[in-house]
Coordinates of C-alpha atoms in Angstrom, one line a residue:
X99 CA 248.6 -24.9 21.1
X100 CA 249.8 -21.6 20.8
X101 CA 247.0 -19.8 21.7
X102 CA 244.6 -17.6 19.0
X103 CA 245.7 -14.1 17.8
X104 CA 243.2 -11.1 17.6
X105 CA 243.6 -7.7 16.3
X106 CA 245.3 -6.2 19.2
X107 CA 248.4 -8.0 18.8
X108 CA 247.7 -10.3 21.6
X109 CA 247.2 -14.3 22.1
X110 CA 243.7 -16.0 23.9
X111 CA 243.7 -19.2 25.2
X112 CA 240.9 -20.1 23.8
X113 CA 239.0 -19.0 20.5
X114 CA 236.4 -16.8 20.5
X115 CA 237.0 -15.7 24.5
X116 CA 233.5 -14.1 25.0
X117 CA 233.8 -12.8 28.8
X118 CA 235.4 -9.2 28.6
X119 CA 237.5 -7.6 31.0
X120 CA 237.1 -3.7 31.3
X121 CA 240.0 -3.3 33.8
X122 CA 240.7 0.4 34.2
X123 CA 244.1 -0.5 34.7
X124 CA 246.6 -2.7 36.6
X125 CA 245.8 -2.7 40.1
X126 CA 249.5 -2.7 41.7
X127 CA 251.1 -3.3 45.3
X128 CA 250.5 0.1 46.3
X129 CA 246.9 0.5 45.4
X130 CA 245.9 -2.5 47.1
X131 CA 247.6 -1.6 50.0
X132 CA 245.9 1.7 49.5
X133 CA 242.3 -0.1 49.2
X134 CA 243.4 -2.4 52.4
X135 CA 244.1 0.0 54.9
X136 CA 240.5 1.0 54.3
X137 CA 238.7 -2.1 54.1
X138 CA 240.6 -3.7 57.1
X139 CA 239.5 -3.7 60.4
X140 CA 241.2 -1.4 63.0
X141 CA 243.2 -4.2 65.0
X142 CA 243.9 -5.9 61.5
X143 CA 247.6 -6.2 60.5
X144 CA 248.5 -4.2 57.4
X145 CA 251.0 -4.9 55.0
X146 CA 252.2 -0.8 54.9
X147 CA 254.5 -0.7 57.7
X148 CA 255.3 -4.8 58.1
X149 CA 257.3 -7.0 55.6
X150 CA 260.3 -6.9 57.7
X151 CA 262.7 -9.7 56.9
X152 CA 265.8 -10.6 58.4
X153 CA 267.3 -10.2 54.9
X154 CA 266.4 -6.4 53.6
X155 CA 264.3 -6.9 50.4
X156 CA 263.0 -4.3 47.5
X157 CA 259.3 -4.3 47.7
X158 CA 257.8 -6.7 45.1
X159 CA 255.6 -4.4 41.9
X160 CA 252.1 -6.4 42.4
X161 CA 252.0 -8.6 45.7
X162 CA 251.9 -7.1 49.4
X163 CA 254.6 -8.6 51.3
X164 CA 252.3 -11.1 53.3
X165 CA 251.1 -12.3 49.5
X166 CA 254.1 -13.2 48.9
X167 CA 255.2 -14.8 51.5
X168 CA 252.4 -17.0 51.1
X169 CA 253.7 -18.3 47.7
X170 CA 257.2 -18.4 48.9
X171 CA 255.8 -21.1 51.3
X172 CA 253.1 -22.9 48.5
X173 CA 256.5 -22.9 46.6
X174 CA 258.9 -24.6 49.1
X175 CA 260.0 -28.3 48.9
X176 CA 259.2 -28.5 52.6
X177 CA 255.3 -27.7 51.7
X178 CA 255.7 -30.4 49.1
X179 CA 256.9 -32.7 51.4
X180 CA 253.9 -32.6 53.7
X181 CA 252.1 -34.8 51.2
X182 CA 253.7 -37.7 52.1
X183 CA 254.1 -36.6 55.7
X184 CA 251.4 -38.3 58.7
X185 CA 248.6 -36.2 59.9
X186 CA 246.9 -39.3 61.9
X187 CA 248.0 -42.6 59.8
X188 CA 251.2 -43.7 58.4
X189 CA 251.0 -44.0 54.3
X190 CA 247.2 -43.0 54.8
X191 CA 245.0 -44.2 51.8
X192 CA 243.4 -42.0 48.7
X193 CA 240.7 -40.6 51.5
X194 CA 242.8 -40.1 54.9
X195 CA 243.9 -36.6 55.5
X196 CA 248.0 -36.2 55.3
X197 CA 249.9 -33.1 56.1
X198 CA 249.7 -31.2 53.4
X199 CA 245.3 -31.7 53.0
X200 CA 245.4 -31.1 56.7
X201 CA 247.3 -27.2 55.9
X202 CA 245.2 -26.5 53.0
X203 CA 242.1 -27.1 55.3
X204 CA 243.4 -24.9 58.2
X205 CA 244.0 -22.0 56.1
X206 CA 240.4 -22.8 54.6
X207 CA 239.3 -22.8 57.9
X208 CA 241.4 -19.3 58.8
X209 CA 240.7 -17.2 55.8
X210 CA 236.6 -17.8 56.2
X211 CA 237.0 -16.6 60.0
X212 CA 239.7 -13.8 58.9
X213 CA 236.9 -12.7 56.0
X214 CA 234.3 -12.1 58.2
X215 CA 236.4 -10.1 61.0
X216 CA 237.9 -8.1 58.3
X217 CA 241.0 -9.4 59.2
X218 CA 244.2 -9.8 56.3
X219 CA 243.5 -12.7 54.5
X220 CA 247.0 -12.8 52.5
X221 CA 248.6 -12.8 56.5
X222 CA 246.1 -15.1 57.6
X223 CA 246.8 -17.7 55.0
X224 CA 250.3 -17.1 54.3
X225 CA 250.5 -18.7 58.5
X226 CA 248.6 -21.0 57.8
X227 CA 249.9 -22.8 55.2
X228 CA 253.1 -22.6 56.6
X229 CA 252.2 -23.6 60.3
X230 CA 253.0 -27.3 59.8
X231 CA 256.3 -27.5 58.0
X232 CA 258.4 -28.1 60.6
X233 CA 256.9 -32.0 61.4
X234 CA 259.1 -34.4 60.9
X235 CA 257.8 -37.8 59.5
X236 CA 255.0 -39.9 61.4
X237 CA 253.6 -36.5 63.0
X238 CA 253.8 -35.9 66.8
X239 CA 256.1 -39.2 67.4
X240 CA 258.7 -37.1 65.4
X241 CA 259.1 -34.7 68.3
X242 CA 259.9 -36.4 71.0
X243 CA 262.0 -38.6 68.8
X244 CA 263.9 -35.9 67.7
X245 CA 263.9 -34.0 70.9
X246 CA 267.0 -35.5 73.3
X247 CA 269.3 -34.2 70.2
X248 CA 268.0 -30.6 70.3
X249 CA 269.4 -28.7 73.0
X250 CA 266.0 -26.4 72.8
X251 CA 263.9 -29.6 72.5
X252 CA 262.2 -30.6 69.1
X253 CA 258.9 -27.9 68.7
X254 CA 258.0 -28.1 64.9
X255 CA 256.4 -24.8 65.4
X256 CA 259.8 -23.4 66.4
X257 CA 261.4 -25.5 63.9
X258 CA 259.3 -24.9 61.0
X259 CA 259.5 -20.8 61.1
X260 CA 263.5 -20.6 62.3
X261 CA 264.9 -23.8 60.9
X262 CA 262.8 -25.6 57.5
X263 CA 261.4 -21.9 56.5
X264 CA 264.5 -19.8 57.4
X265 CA 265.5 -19.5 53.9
X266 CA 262.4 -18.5 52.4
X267 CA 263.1 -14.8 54.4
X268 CA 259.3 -14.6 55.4
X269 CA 258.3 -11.4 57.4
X270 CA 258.8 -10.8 61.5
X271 CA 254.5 -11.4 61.7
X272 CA 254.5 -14.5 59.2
X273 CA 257.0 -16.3 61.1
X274 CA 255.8 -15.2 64.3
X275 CA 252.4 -16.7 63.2
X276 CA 253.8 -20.3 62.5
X277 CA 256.3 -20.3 65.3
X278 CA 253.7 -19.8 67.8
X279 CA 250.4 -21.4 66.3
X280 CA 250.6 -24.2 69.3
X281 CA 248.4 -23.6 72.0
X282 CA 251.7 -24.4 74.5
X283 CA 253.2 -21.8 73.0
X284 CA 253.4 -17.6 73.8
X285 CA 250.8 -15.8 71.9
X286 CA 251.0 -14.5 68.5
X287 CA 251.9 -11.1 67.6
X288 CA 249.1 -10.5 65.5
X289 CA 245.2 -11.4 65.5
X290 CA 246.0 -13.6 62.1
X291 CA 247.9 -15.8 64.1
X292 CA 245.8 -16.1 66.7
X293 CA 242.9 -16.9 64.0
X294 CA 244.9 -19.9 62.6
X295 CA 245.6 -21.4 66.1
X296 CA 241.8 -21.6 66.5
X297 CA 242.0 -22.8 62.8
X298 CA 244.4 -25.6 63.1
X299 CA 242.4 -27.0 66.1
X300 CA 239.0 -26.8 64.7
X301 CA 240.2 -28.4 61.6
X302 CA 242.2 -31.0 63.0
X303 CA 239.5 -32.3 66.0
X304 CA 236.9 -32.5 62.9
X305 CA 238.7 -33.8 59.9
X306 CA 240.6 -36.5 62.3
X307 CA 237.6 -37.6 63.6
X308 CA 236.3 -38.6 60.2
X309 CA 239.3 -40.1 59.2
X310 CA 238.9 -42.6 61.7
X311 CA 235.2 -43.3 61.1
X312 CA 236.4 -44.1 57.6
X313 CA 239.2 -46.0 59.1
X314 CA 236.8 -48.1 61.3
X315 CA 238.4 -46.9 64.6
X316 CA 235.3 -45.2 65.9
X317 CA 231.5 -44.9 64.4
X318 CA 229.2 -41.6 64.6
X319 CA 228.2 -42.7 67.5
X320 CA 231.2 -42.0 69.5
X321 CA 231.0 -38.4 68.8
X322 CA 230.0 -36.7 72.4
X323 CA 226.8 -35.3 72.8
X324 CA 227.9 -32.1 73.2
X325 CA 229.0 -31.8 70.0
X326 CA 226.2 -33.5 68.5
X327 CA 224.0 -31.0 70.2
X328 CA 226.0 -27.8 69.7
X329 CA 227.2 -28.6 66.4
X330 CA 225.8 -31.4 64.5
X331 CA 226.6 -34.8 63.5
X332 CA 228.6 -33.7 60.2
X333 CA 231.9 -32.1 59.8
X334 CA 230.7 -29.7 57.4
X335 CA 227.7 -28.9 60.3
X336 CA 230.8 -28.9 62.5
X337 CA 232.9 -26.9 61.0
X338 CA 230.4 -24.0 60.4
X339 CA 229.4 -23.9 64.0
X340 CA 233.3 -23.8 64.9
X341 CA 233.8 -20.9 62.6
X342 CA 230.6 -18.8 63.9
X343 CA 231.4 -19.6 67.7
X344 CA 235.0 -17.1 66.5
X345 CA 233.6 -15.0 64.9
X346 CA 231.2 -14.6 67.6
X347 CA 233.1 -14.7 70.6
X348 CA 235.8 -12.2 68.8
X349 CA 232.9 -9.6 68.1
X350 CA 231.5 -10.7 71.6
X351 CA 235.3 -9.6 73.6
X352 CA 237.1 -7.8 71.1
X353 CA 239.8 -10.4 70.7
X354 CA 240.3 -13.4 69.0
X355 CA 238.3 -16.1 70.8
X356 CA 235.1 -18.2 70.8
X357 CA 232.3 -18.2 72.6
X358 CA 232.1 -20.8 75.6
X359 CA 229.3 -22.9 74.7
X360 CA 231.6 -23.9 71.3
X361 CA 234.6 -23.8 73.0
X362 CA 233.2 -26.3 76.0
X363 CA 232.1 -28.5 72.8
X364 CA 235.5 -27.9 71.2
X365 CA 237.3 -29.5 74.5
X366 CA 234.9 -32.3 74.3
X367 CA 235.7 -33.4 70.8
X368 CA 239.7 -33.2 71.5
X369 CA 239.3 -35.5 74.4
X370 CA 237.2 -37.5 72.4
X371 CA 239.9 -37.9 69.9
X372 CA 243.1 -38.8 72.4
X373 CA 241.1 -40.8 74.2
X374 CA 240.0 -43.0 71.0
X375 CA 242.2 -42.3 68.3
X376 CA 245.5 -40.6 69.1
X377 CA 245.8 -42.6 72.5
X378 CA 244.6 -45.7 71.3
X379 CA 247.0 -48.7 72.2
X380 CA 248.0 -49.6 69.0
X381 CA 248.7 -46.1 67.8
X382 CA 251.4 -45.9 70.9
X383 CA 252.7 -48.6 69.9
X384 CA 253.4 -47.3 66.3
X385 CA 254.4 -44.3 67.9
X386 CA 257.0 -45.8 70.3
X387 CA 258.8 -47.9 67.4
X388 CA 258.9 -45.4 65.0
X389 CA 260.5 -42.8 68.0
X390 CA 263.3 -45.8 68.2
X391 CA 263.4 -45.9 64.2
X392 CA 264.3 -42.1 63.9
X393 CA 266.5 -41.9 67.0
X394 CA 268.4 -44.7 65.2
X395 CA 268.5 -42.5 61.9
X396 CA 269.6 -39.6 63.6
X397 CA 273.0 -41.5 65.4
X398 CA 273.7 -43.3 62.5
X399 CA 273.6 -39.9 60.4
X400 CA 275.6 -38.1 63.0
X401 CA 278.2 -41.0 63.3
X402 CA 278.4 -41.1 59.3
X403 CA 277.5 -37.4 57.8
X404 CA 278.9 -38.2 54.5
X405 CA 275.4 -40.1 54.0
X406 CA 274.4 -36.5 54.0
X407 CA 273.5 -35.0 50.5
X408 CA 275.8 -32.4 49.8
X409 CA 274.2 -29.4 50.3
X410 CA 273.1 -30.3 54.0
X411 CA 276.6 -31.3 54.9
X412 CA 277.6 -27.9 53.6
X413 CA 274.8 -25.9 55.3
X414 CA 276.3 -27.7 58.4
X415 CA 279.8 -26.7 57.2
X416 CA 281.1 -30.7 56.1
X417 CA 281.0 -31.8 60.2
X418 CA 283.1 -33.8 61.6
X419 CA 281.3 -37.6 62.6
X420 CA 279.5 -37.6 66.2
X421 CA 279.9 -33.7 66.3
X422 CA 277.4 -31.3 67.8
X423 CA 277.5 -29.8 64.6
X424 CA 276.6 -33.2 63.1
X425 CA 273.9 -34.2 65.4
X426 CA 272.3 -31.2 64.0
X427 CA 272.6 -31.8 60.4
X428 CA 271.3 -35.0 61.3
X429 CA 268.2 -34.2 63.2
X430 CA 267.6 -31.5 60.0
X431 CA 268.0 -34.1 57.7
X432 CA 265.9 -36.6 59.1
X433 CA 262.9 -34.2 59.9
X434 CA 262.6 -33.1 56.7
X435 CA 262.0 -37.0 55.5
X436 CA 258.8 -38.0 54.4
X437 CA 257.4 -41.3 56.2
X438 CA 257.7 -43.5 53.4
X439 CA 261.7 -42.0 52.9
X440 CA 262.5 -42.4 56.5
X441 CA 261.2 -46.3 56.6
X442 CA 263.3 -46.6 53.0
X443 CA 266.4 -45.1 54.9
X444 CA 266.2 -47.6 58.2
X445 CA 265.8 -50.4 55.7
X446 CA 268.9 -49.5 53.3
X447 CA 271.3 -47.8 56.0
X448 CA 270.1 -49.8 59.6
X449 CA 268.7 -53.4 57.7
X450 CA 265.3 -52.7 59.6
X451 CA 262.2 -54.8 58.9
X452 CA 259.9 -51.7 58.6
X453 CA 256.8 -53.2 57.7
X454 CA 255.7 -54.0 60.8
X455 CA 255.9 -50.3 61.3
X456 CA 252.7 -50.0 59.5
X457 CA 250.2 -51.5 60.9
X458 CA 246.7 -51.6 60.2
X459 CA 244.2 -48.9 61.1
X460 CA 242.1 -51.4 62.6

């Protein structure tokens, strides 16, 4: 298993390798920058000029700085995490969509739209994948659990870029990307981040949709006919007519939009999905008891902050019980938790009965 040595001193993977390679030489940061600035379109964000960090860096030999922030995020426990975090169903099965399937698709979603505008795709995906690492566990119910013990509210778009990805020292236009990719939020700085926001709804309205056909929650039939009509019965129809009505509308107005006919279809489909899935009784009253489970988490954390792990009663500089300073910790600690963690913690710190927590689909 050491590989297969030829006569130019090196090791292949395999014997006999019979694709060759006739690279005139490395191309290196600098070149590609070189080649970008050329091939990008005029509003595009370049990489000469941005990587500004909070934390002055050296330039790295071979990746632009948005290329690596992107694998500083692929790379981060908190973009691990989001594989056992909710996108619509607590402990989804092998099929449903969790958090981590749901950023992979958005920056799928992103980069094909950034592509065709000549847009940077290393920005583009670097947001993208990072946009969602600041949900706590059991999705949007983690933020107005969390919320009453944040002075600035619970946003995990604000959290995610200042708080969970604060230590990965992404560039001013990365974090900028992920701390505003909410539609209640201020515009991004760049057109990259305004290309994910369009991403992250597209992909979620679609994907969500089929999760809960699969789930039994609605059928085909409950998608509204002006999607049917404008888009197609399939996700995969859906998604393509999502992506052409930006790329459309952006060459159309010279920013990053889509055209109305998609976007009027786009609306539809959202209201479709409160109204059915997100909205649905049952799922409110998950939501509602699992609010009450991490508000409990949170006091009892802040009342006890040795249950901390040591390095996040460090980071919050060893706080004294009930203190602001441990509320914080607390509401850090807890939002990083995975669903099935934060149901193990109620059970083991608070004695809850979590199982009826998880309730079916149907």
């Amino acid at each position: 298993m050491e590989g297969h040595a030829d006569a130019s001193g090196t090791r292949t993977a395999h014997a006999g390798v019979a694709a060759p390679v006739d690279a005139p030489g490395a191309c290196l940061r600098e070149e590609r920058e070189a080649l970008e600035d050329g091939s990008l379109a005029a509003g595009a964000t370049r990489a000469v000029g941005a990587g500004h960090r909070p934390r002055a860096e050296p330039p790295d030999p071979e990746r632009t700085c948005f290329e690596r922030d992107r694998d500083r995020v692929l790379h981060a426990p908190a973009f691990r995490r989001l594989a056992g975090k909710t996108q619509v169903f607590i402990f989804p099965d092998d099929h449903q969509r969790t958090r981590l399937t749901h950023a992979l698709e958005v920056a799928q979603v992103a980069t094909g739209i950034a592509r065709s505008l000549r847009l940077n795709v290393a920005l583009t995906e670097a947001i993208a994948v990072g946009h969602d690492c600041g949900h706590g566990p059991a999705g949007h119910a983690s933020e107005d659990a969390l919320s009453p013990y944040v002075g600035e509210g619970f946003d995990h778009a604000v959290w995610g870029a200042d708080v969970v990805l604060a230590g990965l020292n992404l560039c001013a236009e990365t974090s900028d990307g992920i701390r505003n990719h909410s539609w209640s939020r201020p515009s991004p700085a760049t057109p990259e981040g305004e290309v994910v926001s369009w991403a992250d709804r597209i992909a979620y309205v679609c994907h969500d949709f089929e999760d809960a056909v699969s789930a039994g929650l609605v059928t085909e039939d409950d998608l509204p006919v002006l999607v049917r009509e404008r888009c197609g019965p399939s996700r995969s129809a859906q998604l393509r007519a999502f992506i052409r009505g930006v790329v459309e509308g952006t060459l159309v107005s010279g920013r990053v939009a889509m055209t109305a006919d998609l976007a009027d279809a786009l609306a539809a489909f959202r209201a479709c999905n409160y109204e059915r899935i997100y909205l649905r009784p049952a799922s409110v009253e998950q939501a509602v008891a699992v609010e009450r489970l991490l508000g409990a988490l949170v006091e009892h954390l802040a009342a006890a902050p040795d249950l901390l792990p040591a390095p996040s009663a460090e980071a919050a500089g060893w706080p004294a019980p009930g203190s602001e300073a441990a509320v914080r910790a607390a509401v850090t600690y807890v939002a990083g938790m995975t669903d099935r963690y934060a149901l193990s913690r109620a059970e083991q710190w608070l004695g809850w009965d979590t199982g009826a927590l998880v309730i079916s689909a149907t």
